[in-house]
Every structure is written in C-alpha cells, then in structure tokens.
JSON list of C-alpha atoms in Angstrom, two decimals:
[
{"chain": "A", "resi": 1, "resn": "PRO", "atom": "CA", "xyz": [106.91, 205.91, 116.41]},
{"chain": "A", "resi": 2, "resn": "ALA", "atom": "CA", "xyz": [107.61, 202.91, 113.75]},
{"chain": "A", "resi": 3, "resn": "PRO", "atom": "CA", "xyz": [106.47, 204.15, 110.40]},
{"chain": "A", "resi": 4, "resn": "VAL", "atom": "CA", "xyz": [103.28, 202.70, 108.81]},
{"chain": "A", "resi": 5, "resn": "ALA", "atom": "CA", "xyz": [103.97, 200.68, 105.67]},
{"chain": "A", "resi": 6, "resn": "VAL", "atom": "CA", "xyz": [102.06, 200.57, 102.89]},
{"chain": "A", "resi": 7, "resn": "HIS", "atom": "CA", "xyz": [101.99, 198.01, 99.73]},
{"chain": "A", "resi": 8, "resn": "ARG", "atom": "CA", "xyz": [103.94, 199.47, 96.67]},
{"chain": "A", "resi": 9, "resn": "GLY", "atom": "CA", "xyz": [101.88, 200.34, 93.54]},
{"chain": "A", "resi": 10, "resn": "ALA", "atom": "CA", "xyz": [98.83, 200.27, 95.71]},
{"chain": "A", "resi": 11, "resn": "TYR", "atom": "CA", "xyz": [96.07, 203.33, 95.63]},
{"chain": "A", "resi": 12, "resn": "TYR", "atom": "CA", "xyz": [94.80, 204.74, 98.89]},
{"chain": "A", "resi": 13, "resn": "GLY", "atom": "CA", "xyz": [93.03, 207.40, 97.14]},
{"chain": "A", "resi": 14, "resn": "GLU", "atom": "CA", "xyz": [94.06, 211.29, 96.65]},
{"chain": "A", "resi": 15, "resn": "THR", "atom": "CA", "xyz": [93.83, 212.38, 99.69]},
{"chain": "A", "resi": 16, "resn": "PHE", "atom": "CA", "xyz": [95.83, 209.46, 100.88]},
{"chain": "A", "resi": 17, "resn": "GLU", "atom": "CA", "xyz": [98.60, 210.29, 98.09]},
{"chain": "A", "resi": 18, "resn": "LYS", "atom": "CA", "xyz": [99.07, 213.79, 99.17]},
{"chain": "A", "resi": 19, "resn": "LEU", "atom": "CA", "xyz": [99.82, 212.48, 102.47]},
{"chain": "A", "resi": 20, "resn": "LEU", "atom": "CA", "xyz": [102.46, 209.84, 101.49]},
{"chain": "A", "resi": 21, "resn": "GLN", "atom": "CA", "xyz": [104.13, 212.41, 99.15]},
{"chain": "A", "resi": 22, "resn": "SER", "atom": "CA", "xyz": [103.68, 215.22, 102.07]},
{"chain": "A", "resi": 23, "resn": "ASN", "atom": "CA", "xyz": [104.92, 212.70, 105.00]},
{"chain": "A", "resi": 24, "resn": "PRO", "atom": "CA", "xyz": [107.41, 210.54, 103.56]},
{"chain": "A", "resi": 25, "resn": "LYS", "atom": "CA", "xyz": [109.24, 209.44, 106.83]},
{"chain": "A", "resi": 26, "resn": "HIS", "atom": "CA", "xyz": [105.80, 208.18, 108.32]},
{"chain": "A", "resi": 27, "resn": "PHE", "atom": "CA", "xyz": [105.78, 205.15, 105.72]},
{"chain": "A", "resi": 28, "resn": "ILE", "atom": "CA", "xyz": [107.66, 202.67, 104.64]},
{"chain": "A", "resi": 29, "resn": "THR", "atom": "CA", "xyz": [106.86, 200.69, 101.01]},
{"chain": "A", "resi": 30, "resn": "VAL", "atom": "CA", "xyz": [106.53, 196.99, 101.07]},
{"chain": "A", "resi": 31, "resn": "VAL", "atom": "CA", "xyz": [106.39, 194.36, 98.80]},
{"chain": "A", "resi": 32, "resn": "ASP", "atom": "CA", "xyz": [104.68, 191.41, 100.44]},
{"chain": "A", "resi": 33, "resn": "ASN", "atom": "CA", "xyz": [103.35, 189.79, 103.26]},
{"chain": "A", "resi": 34, "resn": "LYS", "atom": "CA", "xyz": [106.13, 188.57, 104.39]},
{"chain": "A", "resi": 35, "resn": "THR", "atom": "CA", "xyz": [107.88, 191.68, 104.30]},
{"chain": "A", "resi": 36, "resn": "LYS", "atom": "CA", "xyz": [105.12, 193.32, 106.37]},
{"chain": "A", "resi": 37, "resn": "LEU", "atom": "CA", "xyz": [105.08, 190.82, 109.25]},
{"chain": "A", "resi": 38, "resn": "ASP", "atom": "CA", "xyz": [109.12, 190.65, 109.52]},
{"chain": "A", "resi": 39, "resn": "LEU", "atom": "CA", "xyz": [109.24, 194.29, 110.22]},
{"chain": "A", "resi": 40, "resn": "LEU", "atom": "CA", "xyz": [106.51, 194.48, 112.37]},
{"chain": "A", "resi": 41, "resn": "ALA", "atom": "CA", "xyz": [107.65, 191.52, 114.07]},
{"chain": "A", "resi": 42, "resn": "HIS", "atom": "CA", "xyz": [110.62, 193.33, 114.71]},
{"chain": "A", "resi": 43, "resn": "LYS", "atom": "CA", "xyz": [109.00, 196.55, 115.46]},
{"chain": "A", "resi": 44, "resn": "LYS", "atom": "CA", "xyz": [110.32, 198.49, 111.90]},
{"chain": "A", "resi": 45, "resn": "ILE", "atom": "CA", "xyz": [106.69, 199.48, 111.57]},
{"chain": "A", "resi": 46, "resn": "SER", "atom": "CA", "xyz": [103.70, 199.90, 113.54]},
{"chain": "A", "resi": 47, "resn": "GLY", "atom": "CA", "xyz": [101.10, 198.30, 111.20]},
{"chain": "A", "resi": 48, "resn": "PHE", "atom": "CA", "xyz": [100.63, 198.15, 107.56]},
{"chain": "A", "resi": 49, "resn": "LEU", "atom": "CA", "xyz": [97.69, 199.33, 105.49]},
{"chain": "A", "resi": 50, "resn": "GLU", "atom": "CA", "xyz": [95.59, 196.21, 104.15]},
{"chain": "A", "resi": 51, "resn": "GLU", "atom": "CA", "xyz": [92.03, 196.01, 101.93]},
{"chain": "A", "resi": 52, "resn": "LYS", "atom": "CA", "xyz": [89.84, 194.42, 104.66]},
{"chain": "A", "resi": 53, "resn": "GLY", "atom": "CA", "xyz": [88.95, 191.29, 102.74]},
{"chain": "A", "resi": 54, "resn": "ASN", "atom": "CA", "xyz": [92.38, 190.06, 102.01]},
{"chain": "A", "resi": 55, "resn": "LEU", "atom": "CA", "xyz": [92.94, 190.47, 105.63]},
{"chain": "A", "resi": 56, "resn": "ILE", "atom": "CA", "xyz": [90.42, 188.66, 106.67]},
{"chain": "A", "resi": 57, "resn": "TYR", "atom": "CA", "xyz": [91.11, 185.63, 104.52]},
{"chain": "A", "resi": 58, "resn": "GLN", "atom": "CA", "xyz": [94.96, 185.98, 105.69]},
{"chain": "A", "resi": 59, "resn": "LYS", "atom": "CA", "xyz": [93.76, 185.87, 108.89]},
{"chain": "A", "resi": 60, "resn": "THR", "atom": "CA", "xyz": [91.53, 182.78, 108.52]},
{"chain": "A", "resi": 61, "resn": "PHE", "atom": "CA", "xyz": [94.00, 180.62, 106.04]},
{"chain": "A", "resi": 62, "resn": "ASN", "atom": "CA", "xyz": [97.79, 181.96, 106.94]},
{"chain": "A", "resi": 63, "resn": "PRO", "atom": "CA", "xyz": [98.94, 181.23, 110.50]},
{"chain": "A", "resi": 64, "resn": "SER", "atom": "CA", "xyz": [101.31, 184.23, 110.19]},
{"chain": "A", "resi": 65, "resn": "PHE", "atom": "CA", "xyz": [98.57, 186.85, 110.12]},
{"chain": "A", "resi": 66, "resn": "SER", "atom": "CA", "xyz": [96.71, 184.87, 113.67]},
{"chain": "A", "resi": 67, "resn": "HIS", "atom": "CA", "xyz": [98.12, 187.37, 115.91]},
{"chain": "A", "resi": 68, "resn": "ILE", "atom": "CA", "xyz": [97.45, 190.46, 113.47]},
{"chain": "A", "resi": 69, "resn": "TYR", "atom": "CA", "xyz": [94.96, 192.70, 114.94]},
{"chain": "A", "resi": 70, "resn": "ILE", "atom": "CA", "xyz": [92.06, 194.28, 112.42]},
{"chain": "A", "resi": 71, "resn": "ASP", "atom": "CA", "xyz": [91.29, 197.83, 113.08]},
{"chain": "A", "resi": 72, "resn": "ASP", "atom": "CA", "xyz": [88.19, 199.20, 111.17]},
{"chain": "A", "resi": 73, "resn": "PHE", "atom": "CA", "xyz": [90.24, 202.45, 109.85]},
{"chain": "A", "resi": 74, "resn": "VAL", "atom": "CA", "xyz": [88.65, 203.49, 106.51]},
{"chain": "A", "resi": 75, "resn": "ILE", "atom": "CA", "xyz": [91.67, 205.05, 104.33]},
{"chain": "A", "resi": 76, "resn": "ASN", "atom": "CA", "xyz": [89.36, 204.81, 101.34]},
{"chain": "A", "resi": 77, "resn": "SER", "atom": "CA", "xyz": [86.33, 203.71, 100.19]},
{"chain": "A", "resi": 78, "resn": "THR", "atom": "CA", "xyz": [85.50, 203.63, 96.50]},
{"chain": "A", "resi": 79, "resn": "CYS", "atom": "CA", "xyz": [82.81, 201.57, 94.96]},
{"chain": "A", "resi": 80, "resn": "ILE", "atom": "CA", "xyz": [83.74, 199.60, 92.37]},
{"chain": "A", "resi": 81, "resn": "LEU", "atom": "CA", "xyz": [80.05, 198.26, 90.86]},
{"chain": "A", "resi": 82, "resn": "CYS", "atom": "CA", "xyz": [77.42, 200.61, 92.42]},
{"chain": "A", "resi": 83, "resn": "ILE", "atom": "CA", "xyz": [73.87, 199.14, 91.70]}
]
C-alpha cells in the first residue's frame, strides 16, 4: 500500500512518533494541503493525517477537499485546557 502523509513539524504523540521512526517507509512528510491533495489524487499516498477541526473547516470552505472522506481515527488525544 501507498504511504500515509504526515505534516512536517506536527506532533502526533510519543507512541506514534516511535511508530514513525521505526517504520519510515510507511509515511511521507508533507508541508502543505496542496501537496497532500496532489499526492492523493495521483495515488502516491493512501491518505493523510490531519487535525479534525482543520479538516472539517477545509471541507466546508475549500472545494478541493469536497471529495475527502473523514475517518474518525484518533492518533493522539491531548487535553490542552482541561477544566
């Protein structure tokens, strides 16, 4: 299968970072949404990881994301402000 795109500089949690380091051939690093969409359109990646809120925003306001399927697959869940 094609690799999964991850955003350069994004942190997906300690466990996932270990997975990235131990299986580099399964992932590709990208710098922007256009690159992710181009790679996906040309079947160079099987999908990409994205923060859910950003993906919902892109699907709502960016026509380039209209065909993207959102799978509710949690990689990491960190409470930024827990009250």
